[in-house]
XYZ file of C-alpha atoms in Angstrom:
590
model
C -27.817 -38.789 149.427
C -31.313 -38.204 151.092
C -29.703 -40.317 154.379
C -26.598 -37.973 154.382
C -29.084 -35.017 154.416
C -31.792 -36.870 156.811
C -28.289 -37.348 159.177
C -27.622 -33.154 158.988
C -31.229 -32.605 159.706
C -32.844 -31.686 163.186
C -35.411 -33.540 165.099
C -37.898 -31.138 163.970
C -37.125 -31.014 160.823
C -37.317 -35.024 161.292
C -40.827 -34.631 162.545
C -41.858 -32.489 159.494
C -40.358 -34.842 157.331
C -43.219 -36.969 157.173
C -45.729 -34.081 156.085
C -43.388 -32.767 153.934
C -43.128 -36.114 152.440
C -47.027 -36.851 151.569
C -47.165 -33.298 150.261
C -44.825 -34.331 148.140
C -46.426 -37.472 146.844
C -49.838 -35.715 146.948
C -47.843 -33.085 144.159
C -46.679 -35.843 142.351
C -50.332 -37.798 142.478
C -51.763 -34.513 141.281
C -49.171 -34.439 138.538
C -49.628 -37.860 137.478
C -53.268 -37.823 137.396
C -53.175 -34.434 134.843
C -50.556 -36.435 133.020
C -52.520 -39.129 132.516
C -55.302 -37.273 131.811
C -53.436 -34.984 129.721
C -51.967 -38.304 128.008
C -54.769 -41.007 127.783
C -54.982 -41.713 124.272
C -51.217 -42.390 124.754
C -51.892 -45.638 127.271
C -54.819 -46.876 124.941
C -52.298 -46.770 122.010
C -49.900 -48.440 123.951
C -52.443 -50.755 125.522
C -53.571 -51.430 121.413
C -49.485 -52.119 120.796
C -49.020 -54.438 123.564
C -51.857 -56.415 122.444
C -50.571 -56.250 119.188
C -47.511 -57.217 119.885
C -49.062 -60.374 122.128
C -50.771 -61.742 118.657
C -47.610 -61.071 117.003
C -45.617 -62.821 119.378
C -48.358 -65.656 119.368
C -47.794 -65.853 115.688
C -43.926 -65.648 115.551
C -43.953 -68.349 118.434
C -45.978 -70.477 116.275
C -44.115 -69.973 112.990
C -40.705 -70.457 114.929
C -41.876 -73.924 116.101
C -42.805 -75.071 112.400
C -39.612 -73.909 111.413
C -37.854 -75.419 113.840
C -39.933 -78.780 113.239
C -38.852 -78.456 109.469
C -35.208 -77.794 109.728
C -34.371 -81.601 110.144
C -36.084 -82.243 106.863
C -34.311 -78.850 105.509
C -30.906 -81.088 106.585
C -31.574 -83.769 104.743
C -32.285 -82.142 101.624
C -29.367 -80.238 101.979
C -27.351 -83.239 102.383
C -28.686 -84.526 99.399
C -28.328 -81.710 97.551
C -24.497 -81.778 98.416
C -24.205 -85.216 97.488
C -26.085 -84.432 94.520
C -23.487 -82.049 93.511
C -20.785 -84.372 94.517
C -21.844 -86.834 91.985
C -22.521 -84.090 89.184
C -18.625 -83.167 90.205
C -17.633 -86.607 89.923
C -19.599 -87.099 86.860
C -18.579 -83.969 85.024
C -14.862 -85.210 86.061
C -15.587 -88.704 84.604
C -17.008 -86.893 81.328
C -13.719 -84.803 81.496
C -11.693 -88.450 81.687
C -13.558 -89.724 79.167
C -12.677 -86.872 76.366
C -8.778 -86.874 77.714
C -8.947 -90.915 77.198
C -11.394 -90.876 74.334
C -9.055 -93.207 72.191
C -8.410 -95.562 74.473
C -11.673 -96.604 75.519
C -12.625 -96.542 71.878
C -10.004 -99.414 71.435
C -11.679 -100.889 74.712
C -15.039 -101.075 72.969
C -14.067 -101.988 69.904
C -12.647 -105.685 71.710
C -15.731 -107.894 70.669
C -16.254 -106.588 67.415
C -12.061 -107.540 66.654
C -12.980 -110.871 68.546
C -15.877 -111.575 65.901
C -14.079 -109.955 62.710
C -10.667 -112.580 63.734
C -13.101 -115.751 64.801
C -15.084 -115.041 60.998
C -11.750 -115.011 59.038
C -10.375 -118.233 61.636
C -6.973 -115.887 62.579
C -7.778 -117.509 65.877
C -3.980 -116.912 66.883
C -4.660 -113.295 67.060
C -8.244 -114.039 68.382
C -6.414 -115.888 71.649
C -4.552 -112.663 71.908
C -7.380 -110.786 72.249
C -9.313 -113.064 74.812
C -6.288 -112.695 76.695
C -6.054 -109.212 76.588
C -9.636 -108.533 77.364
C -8.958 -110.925 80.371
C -6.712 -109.518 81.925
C -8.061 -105.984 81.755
C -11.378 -107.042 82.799
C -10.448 -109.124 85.613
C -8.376 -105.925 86.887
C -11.519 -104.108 87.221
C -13.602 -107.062 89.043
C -10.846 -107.363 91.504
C -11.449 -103.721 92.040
C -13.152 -102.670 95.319
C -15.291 -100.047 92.997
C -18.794 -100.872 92.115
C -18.970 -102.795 88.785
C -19.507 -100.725 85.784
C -22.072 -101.125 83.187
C -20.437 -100.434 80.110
C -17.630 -103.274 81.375
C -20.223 -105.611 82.110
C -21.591 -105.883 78.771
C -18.199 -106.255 76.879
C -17.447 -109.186 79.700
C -20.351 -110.725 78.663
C -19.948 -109.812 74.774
C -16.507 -111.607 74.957
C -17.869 -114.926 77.075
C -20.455 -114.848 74.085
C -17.848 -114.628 71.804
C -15.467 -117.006 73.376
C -18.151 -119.613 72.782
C -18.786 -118.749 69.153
C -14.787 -119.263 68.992
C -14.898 -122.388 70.405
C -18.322 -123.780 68.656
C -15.835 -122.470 65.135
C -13.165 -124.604 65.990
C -15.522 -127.832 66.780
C -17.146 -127.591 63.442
C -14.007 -126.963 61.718
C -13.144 -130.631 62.780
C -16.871 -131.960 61.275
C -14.939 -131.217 58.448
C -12.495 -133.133 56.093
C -8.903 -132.055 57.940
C -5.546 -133.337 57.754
C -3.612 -134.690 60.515
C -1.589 -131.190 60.780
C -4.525 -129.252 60.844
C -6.666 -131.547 63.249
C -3.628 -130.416 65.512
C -3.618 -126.998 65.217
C -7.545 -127.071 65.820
C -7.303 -129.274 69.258
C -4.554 -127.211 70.427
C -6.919 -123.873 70.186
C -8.839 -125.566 72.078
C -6.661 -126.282 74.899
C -5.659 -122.650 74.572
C -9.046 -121.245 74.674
C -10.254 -123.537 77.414
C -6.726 -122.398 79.755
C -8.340 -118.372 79.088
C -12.095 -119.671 79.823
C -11.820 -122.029 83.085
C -11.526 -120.812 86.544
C -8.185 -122.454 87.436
C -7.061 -122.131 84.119
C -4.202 -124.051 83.464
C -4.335 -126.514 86.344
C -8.250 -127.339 85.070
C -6.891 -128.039 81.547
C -4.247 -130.290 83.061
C -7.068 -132.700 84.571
C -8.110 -136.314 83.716
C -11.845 -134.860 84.056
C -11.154 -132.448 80.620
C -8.805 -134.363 78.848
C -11.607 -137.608 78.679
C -14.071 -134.852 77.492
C -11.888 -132.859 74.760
C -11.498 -136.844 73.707
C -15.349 -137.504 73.479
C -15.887 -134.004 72.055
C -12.991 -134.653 68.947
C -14.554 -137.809 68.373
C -18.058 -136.723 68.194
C -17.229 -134.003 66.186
C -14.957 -136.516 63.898
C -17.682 -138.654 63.761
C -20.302 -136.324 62.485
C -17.475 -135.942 59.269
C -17.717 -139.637 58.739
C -21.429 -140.006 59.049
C -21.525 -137.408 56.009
C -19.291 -139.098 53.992
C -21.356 -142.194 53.729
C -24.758 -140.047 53.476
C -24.651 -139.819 49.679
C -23.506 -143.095 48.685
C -26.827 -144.244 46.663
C -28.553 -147.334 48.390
C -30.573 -148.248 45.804
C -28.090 -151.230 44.612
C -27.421 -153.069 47.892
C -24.170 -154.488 46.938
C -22.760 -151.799 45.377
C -23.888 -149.374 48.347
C -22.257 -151.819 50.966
C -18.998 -152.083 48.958
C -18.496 -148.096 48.611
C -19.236 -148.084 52.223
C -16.487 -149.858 53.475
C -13.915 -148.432 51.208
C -15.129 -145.528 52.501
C -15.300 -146.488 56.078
C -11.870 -148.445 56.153
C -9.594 -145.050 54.843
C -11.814 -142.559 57.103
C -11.620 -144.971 59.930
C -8.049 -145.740 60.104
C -7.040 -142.168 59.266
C -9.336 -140.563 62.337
C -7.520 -143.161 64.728
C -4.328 -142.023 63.693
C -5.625 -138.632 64.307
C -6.436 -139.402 67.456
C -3.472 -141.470 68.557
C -1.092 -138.079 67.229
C -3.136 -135.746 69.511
C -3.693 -137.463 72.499
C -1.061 -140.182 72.549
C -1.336 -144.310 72.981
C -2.462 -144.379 76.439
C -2.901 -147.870 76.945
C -3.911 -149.417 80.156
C -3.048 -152.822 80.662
C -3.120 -153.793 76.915
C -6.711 -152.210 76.640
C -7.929 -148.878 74.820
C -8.451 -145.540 76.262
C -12.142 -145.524 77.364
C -13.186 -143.079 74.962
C -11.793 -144.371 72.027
C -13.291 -147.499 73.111
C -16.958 -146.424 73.356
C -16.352 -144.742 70.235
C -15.480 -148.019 68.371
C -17.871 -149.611 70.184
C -21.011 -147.195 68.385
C -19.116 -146.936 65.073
C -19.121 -150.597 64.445
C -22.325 -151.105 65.699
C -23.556 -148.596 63.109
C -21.727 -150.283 60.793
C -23.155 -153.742 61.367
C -26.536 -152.258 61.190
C -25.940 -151.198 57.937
C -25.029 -154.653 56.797
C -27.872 -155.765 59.083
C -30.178 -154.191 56.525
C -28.708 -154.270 53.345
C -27.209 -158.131 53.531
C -30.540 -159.607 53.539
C -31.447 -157.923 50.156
C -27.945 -159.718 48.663
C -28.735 -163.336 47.851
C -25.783 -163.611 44.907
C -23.286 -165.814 46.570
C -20.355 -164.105 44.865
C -21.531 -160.862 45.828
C -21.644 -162.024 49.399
C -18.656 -163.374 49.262
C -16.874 -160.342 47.909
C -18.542 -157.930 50.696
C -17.172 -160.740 53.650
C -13.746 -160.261 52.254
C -13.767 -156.606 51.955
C -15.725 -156.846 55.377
C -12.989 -158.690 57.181
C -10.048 -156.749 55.359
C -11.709 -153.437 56.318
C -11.584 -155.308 60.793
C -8.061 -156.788 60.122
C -6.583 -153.539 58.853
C -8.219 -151.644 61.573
C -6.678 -154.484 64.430
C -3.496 -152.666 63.276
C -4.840 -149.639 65.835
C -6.814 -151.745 68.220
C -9.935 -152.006 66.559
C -10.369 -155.403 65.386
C -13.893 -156.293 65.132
C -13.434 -159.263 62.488
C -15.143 -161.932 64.931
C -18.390 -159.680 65.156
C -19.077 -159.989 61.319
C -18.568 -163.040 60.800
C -21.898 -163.643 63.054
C -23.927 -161.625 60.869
C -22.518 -163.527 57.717
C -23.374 -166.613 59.364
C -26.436 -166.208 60.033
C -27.628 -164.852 56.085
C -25.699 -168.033 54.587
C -27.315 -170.175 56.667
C -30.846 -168.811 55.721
C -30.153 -168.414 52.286
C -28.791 -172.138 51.975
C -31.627 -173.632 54.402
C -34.002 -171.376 51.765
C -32.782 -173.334 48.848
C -32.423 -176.539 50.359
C -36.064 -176.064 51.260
C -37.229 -174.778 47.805
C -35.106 -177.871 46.542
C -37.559 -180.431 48.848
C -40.735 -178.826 47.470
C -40.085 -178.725 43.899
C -39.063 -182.383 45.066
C -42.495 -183.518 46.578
C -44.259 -181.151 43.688
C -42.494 -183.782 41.137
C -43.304 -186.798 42.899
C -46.970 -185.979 44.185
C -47.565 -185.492 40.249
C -47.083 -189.063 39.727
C -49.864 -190.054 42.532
C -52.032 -193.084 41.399
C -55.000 -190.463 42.426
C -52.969 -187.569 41.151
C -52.812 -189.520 37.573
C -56.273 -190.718 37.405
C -57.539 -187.563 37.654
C -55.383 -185.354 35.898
C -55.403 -183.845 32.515
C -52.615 -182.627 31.325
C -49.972 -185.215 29.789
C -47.677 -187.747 30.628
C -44.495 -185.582 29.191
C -45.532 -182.873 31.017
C -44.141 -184.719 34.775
C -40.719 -185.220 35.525
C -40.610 -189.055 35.479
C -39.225 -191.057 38.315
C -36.822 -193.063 36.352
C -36.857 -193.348 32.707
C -37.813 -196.366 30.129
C -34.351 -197.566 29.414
C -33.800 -197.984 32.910
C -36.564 -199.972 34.048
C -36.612 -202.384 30.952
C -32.885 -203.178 31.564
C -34.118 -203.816 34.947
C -36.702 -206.164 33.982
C -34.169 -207.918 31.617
C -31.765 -208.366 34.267
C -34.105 -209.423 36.761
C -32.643 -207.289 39.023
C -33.868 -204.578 41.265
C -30.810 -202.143 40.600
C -29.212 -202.319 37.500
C -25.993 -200.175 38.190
C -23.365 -201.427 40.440
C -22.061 -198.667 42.878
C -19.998 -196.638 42.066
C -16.613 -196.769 43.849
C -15.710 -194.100 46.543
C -13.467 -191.590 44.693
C -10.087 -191.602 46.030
C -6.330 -189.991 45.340
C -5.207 -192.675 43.180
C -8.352 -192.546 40.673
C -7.986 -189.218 40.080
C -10.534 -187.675 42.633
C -13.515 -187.775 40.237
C -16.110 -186.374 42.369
C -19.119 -186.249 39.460
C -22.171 -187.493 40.241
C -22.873 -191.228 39.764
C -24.192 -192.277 36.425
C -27.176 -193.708 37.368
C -28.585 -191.017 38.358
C -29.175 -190.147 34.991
C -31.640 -192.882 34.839
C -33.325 -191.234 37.705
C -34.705 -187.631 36.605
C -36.667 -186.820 39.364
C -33.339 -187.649 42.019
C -30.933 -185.768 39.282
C -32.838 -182.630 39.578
C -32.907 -182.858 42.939
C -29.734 -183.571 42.639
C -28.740 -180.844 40.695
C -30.297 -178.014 43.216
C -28.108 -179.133 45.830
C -25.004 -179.277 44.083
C -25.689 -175.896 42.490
C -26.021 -174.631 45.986
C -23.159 -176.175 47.481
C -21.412 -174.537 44.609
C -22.708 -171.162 45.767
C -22.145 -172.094 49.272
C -18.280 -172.754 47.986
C -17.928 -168.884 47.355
C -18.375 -168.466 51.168
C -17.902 -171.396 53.104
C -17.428 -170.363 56.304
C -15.468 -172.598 58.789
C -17.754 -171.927 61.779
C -21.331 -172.920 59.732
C -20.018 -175.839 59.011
C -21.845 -177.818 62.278
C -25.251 -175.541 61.562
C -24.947 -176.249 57.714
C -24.215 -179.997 58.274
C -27.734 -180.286 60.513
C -29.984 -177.818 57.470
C -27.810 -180.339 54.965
C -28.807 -183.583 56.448
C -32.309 -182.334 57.541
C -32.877 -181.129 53.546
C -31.798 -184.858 53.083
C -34.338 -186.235 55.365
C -37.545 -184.518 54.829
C -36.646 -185.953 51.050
C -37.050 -189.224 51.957
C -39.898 -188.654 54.474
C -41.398 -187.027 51.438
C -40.835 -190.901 49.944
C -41.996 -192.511 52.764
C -45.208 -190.069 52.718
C -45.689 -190.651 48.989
C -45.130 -194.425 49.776
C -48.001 -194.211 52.356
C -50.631 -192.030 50.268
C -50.663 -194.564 47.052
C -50.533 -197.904 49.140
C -46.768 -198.734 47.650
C -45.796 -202.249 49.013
C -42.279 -201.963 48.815
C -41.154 -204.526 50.868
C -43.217 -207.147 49.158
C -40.847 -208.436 46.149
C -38.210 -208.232 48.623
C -39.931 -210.509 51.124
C -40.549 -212.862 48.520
C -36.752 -213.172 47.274
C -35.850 -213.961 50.765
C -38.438 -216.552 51.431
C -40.627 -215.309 53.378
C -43.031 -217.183 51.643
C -45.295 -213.773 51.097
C -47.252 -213.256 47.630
C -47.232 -210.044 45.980
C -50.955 -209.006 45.785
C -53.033 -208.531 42.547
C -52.788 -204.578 41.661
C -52.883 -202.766 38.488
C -50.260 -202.494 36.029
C -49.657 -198.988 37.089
C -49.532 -199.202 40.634
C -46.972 -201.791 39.705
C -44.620 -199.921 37.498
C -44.728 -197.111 40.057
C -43.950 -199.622 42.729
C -40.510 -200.304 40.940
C -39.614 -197.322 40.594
C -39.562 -195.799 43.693
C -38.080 -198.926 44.916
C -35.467 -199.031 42.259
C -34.997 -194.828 43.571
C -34.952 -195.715 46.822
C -31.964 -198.480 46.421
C -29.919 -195.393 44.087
C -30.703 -193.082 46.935
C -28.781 -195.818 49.591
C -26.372 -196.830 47.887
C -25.595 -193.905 45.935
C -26.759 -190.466 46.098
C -26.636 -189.920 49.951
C -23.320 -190.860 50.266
C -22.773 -188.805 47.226
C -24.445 -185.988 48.556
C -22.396 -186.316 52.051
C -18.977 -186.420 50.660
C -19.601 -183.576 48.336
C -20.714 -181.637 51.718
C -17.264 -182.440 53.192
C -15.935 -181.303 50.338
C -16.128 -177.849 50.860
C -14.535 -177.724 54.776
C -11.709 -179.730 53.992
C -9.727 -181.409 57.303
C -6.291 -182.176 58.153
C -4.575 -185.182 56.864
C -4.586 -186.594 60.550
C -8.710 -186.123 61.163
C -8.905 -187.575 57.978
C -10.055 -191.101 59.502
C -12.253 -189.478 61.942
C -13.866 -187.339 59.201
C -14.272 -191.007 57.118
C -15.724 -192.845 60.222
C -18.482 -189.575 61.460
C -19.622 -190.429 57.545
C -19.983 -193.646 57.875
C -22.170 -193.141 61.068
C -24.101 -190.673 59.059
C -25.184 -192.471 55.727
C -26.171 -195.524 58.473
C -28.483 -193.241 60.336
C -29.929 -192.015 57.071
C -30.233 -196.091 56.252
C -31.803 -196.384 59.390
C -34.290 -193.773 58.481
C -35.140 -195.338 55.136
C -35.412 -198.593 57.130
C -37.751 -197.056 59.766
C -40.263 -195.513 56.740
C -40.442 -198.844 55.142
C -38.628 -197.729 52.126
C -35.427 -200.280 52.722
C -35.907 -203.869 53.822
C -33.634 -204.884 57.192
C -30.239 -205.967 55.046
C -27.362 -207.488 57.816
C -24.614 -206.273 54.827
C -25.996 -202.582 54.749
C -22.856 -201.992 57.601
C -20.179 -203.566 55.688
C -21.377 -201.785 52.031
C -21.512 -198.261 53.993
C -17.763 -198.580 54.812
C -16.586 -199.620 51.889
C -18.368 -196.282 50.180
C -17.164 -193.489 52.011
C -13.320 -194.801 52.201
C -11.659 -191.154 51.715
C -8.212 -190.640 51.528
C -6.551 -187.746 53.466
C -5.333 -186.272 49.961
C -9.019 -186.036 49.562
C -10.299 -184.619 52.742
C -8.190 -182.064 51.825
C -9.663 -180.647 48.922
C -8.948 -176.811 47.782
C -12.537 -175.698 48.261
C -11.940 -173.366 45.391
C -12.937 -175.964 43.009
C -16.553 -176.524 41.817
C -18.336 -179.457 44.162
C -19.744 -181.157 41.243
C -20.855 -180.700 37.853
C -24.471 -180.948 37.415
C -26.176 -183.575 35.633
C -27.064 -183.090 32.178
């Protein structure tokens, strides 16, 4: 607008424009200066505000930056608190499932304390049920992709726990006295419960690998019945406590085989028992023998022992019926007691033997003060004054070798009774082969033969040692009577009587009590008819060796008939060899 009017204006008017102009601003100076001064307190106020507002600004600039520093941190809480209400959502909606399902997670929590109340009254039928059940409900929830729950967790593990009190039920219902029906039922829970507990369930069940250890675990747990059985028989008669123990042994035994055989079948391998059953045996007769182990050698009645081999060996025999035939172990064991008990009396039978004759000791007798009658005498008056009468050595003639056509008269040879210190003797070892005839076992007979014979020799070493300690010449009449041209040498009348005596023994012994003695050994293993001969010819060899022992001690002189005499002795018929062994060996002497 001023250029439109600037354009209308003159040139004069253009040169005054100028003056008109700073007039102007010198007006408007003016004016602003008495406005100002008019107005001062106005600018300081507004001076005061701006500085005011400066600080303010300062401030809000500051406060704005810690705000916007804490807003990240305001985020996060805000988050949380969102999830936070989230969850209390969820929550309050899980407490709101919970009272709309309230019965049915009652029933849910209620599964181990059913499990317990069915295991405690054995309704294990309806306790399977439940295992089941819980199984498959719980195993839902683990295949779940939610996080595992608490409350499920514990009644998983509550069950497991249970599960094993189940199954620790059902193995000590078979420590207990079942029938074969019920043993059944019990091993088939088991296979039940143990197709709900394993991993691959029915294929793990299935497996060689569990069926050898439900075996071992039936037959431990069968075992533990037995064992209790036997645990208050009373011990403190050995025979009786041994008997009871295998009656009681030979019915449990066979009837937990059968047992076993029902459940798990005859699985025979080549002929052989299962493994298991096997060991079992194995231990259970083992325990067995230990028993006998320690009781048999407080038994030392013949009968008695005789009576527990029989029920012994019935008890393995019936037992072969399932496998279990241990008949050849015992007999070991028997064996071994006989033998001790026989080589005990045979031994006692040799000292009471050298006790008798060491009492009639020339130094014995001179010093001794107790009375003739007291000692068992060596042979008896009658005896040796016939002797002297006859002028013979030995007054009885042998006694023929009993055979089948003289009736079999197997008593012991008369003269013995003219011999009291050899009838005695005598007597001990008949009265033990008679106990020995109660249980003479066929494979002792070598071992019994050696104690026999040995029992036989250390009695006539005890001659030959008696011979030796009183200075006996035996030999010395005998020289004489054949010429030898040797004097008998001036002794006392005592040393001479007792000289005669053991030589007129000695001579019984030969030709009479050994072969005796022998032959009513053989009696009690009796032979076939067609090792008769070979039986009569070992003899033969035997009562020579025992001649040449006598020979060898200087209690015999060398005699070039002693061969042909020995044969004609122990002639034994086959009826004889043959002898029921039931019979009594030999009467003693009276």
């Amino acid at each position: 607008m001023l250029a439109s009017s600037l354009k209308t204006c003159s040139l004069e008017e253009l040169k005054k424009e100028p003056w008109r102009l700073q007039i102007q601003a010198d007006n408007t100076a003016e004016q602003l200066r008495n406005l100002v001064l008019k107005n001062y307190h106005v600018f300081i106020q507004s001076n005061q505000c701006a500085a005011i507002v400066k600080d303010d600004l300062a401030e809000l600039k500051e406060e704005t930056t810690k705000i916007e520093a804490v807003i990240p941190e305001l985020q996060e809480y805000c988050a949380e608190f969102q999830k936070e209400v989230a969850d209390v959502v969820a929550m309050h909606g899980d407490i709101q499932f919970v009272f709309e399902h309230y019965l049915q997670l009652t029933e849910l929590l209620e599964i181990p304390q059913l499990l317990e109340a069915c295991i405690h009254n054995e309704l294990f039928d309806s306790a399977l049920d439940v295992i089941q059940f819980a199984n498959e409900t719980f195993q839902a929830d683990e295949n779940a992709d939610t996080s595992r729950n608490v409350v499920i967790d514990c009644l998983v593990r509550e069950v497991a726990e249970m599960t094993s009190t189940m199954r620790e039920k059902l193995l000590q219902k078979l420590r207990e006295d079942l029938q074969l029906a019920l043993c059944v039922r019990v091993v088939g829970y088991l296979r039940r419960l143990d197709v709900l507990v394993e991993k691959d369930g029915v294929a793990a069940v299935r497996s060689l690998e569990y069926e050898k250890q439900l075996k071992e675990e039936f037959l431990a747990c069968r075992n533990v019945w037995l064992s209790s059985l036997s645990r208050g028989i009373s011990s403190s008669d050995p025979y009786q406590y041994i008997i009871q123990v295998i009656d009681i042994k030979r019915t449990s035994w066979f009837d937990m085989i059968t047992q076993y055989s029902a459940i798990f079948g005859s699985e025979n391998v080549d002929g052989k028992v299962d493994p298991p059953l096997c060991r079992w045996a194995t231990t259970t007769v083992a325990n067995f023998i230990h028993i006998l182990m320690k009781q048999l050698p407080k038994i030392d009645d013949f009968s008695s022992i005789a009576t527990i081999l029989e029920q012994s060996l019935f008890f393995g025999g019936s037992l072969g019926r399932v496998g279990v035939d241990f008949r050849a172990v015992l007999v070991v064991y028997f064996e071994d007691h006989v033998l001790n008990l026989m080589t005990e009396y045979w031994r006692s039978a040799c000292r009471e033997f050298q006790e008798n004759l060491n009492a009639h000791s020339l130094t014995a007798s001179s010093g001794s003060s107790f009375s003739a009658s007291s000692k068992t005498p060596i042979v008896i008056a009658s005896y040796r004054s016939s002797a002297t009468g006859s002028g013979s050595n030995f007054a009885f003639a042998s006694r023929p070798a009993a055979t089948f056509s003289d009736g079999e008269d197997y008593s012991p040879p008369r003269c013995l009774m003219s011999f009291p210190l050899l009838a005695e003797f005598t007597n001990v070892l008949l009265s033990s082969l008679n106990e020995l005839r109660l249980c003479a076992i066929s494979s002792l007979q070598n071992r019994l033969d050696k104690k026999y014979q040995s029992a036989i020799g250390t009695m006539l070493l005890t001659i030959a040692d008696f011979v030796k300690e009183n200075g006996l010449d035996l030999l010395a009449l005998t020289e004489e009577s054949i010429g030898e041209g040797t004097h008998m040498t001036p002794r006392n009348a005592r040393a001479a009587a007792l000289t005669d005596s053991v030589r007129a023994m000695n001579e019984v012994i030969r030709a009479e009590l050994v072969p005796y003695l022998l032959i009513c050994f053989r009696r009690l293993f009796p032979v076939p008819s067609a090792a008769a001969l070979g039986v009569a010819n070992a003899m033969s060899k035997e009562i020579e060796s025992f001649d040449e022992i006598m020979r060898e001690a200087g209690l015999l002189a060398p005699s070039p008939f002693d061969k042909t005499e020995t044969k004609n002795r122990v002639s034994v018929s086959p009826e004889t060899s043959s002898l029921d062994t039931n019979v009594a060996v030999a009467d003693t002497i009276e």
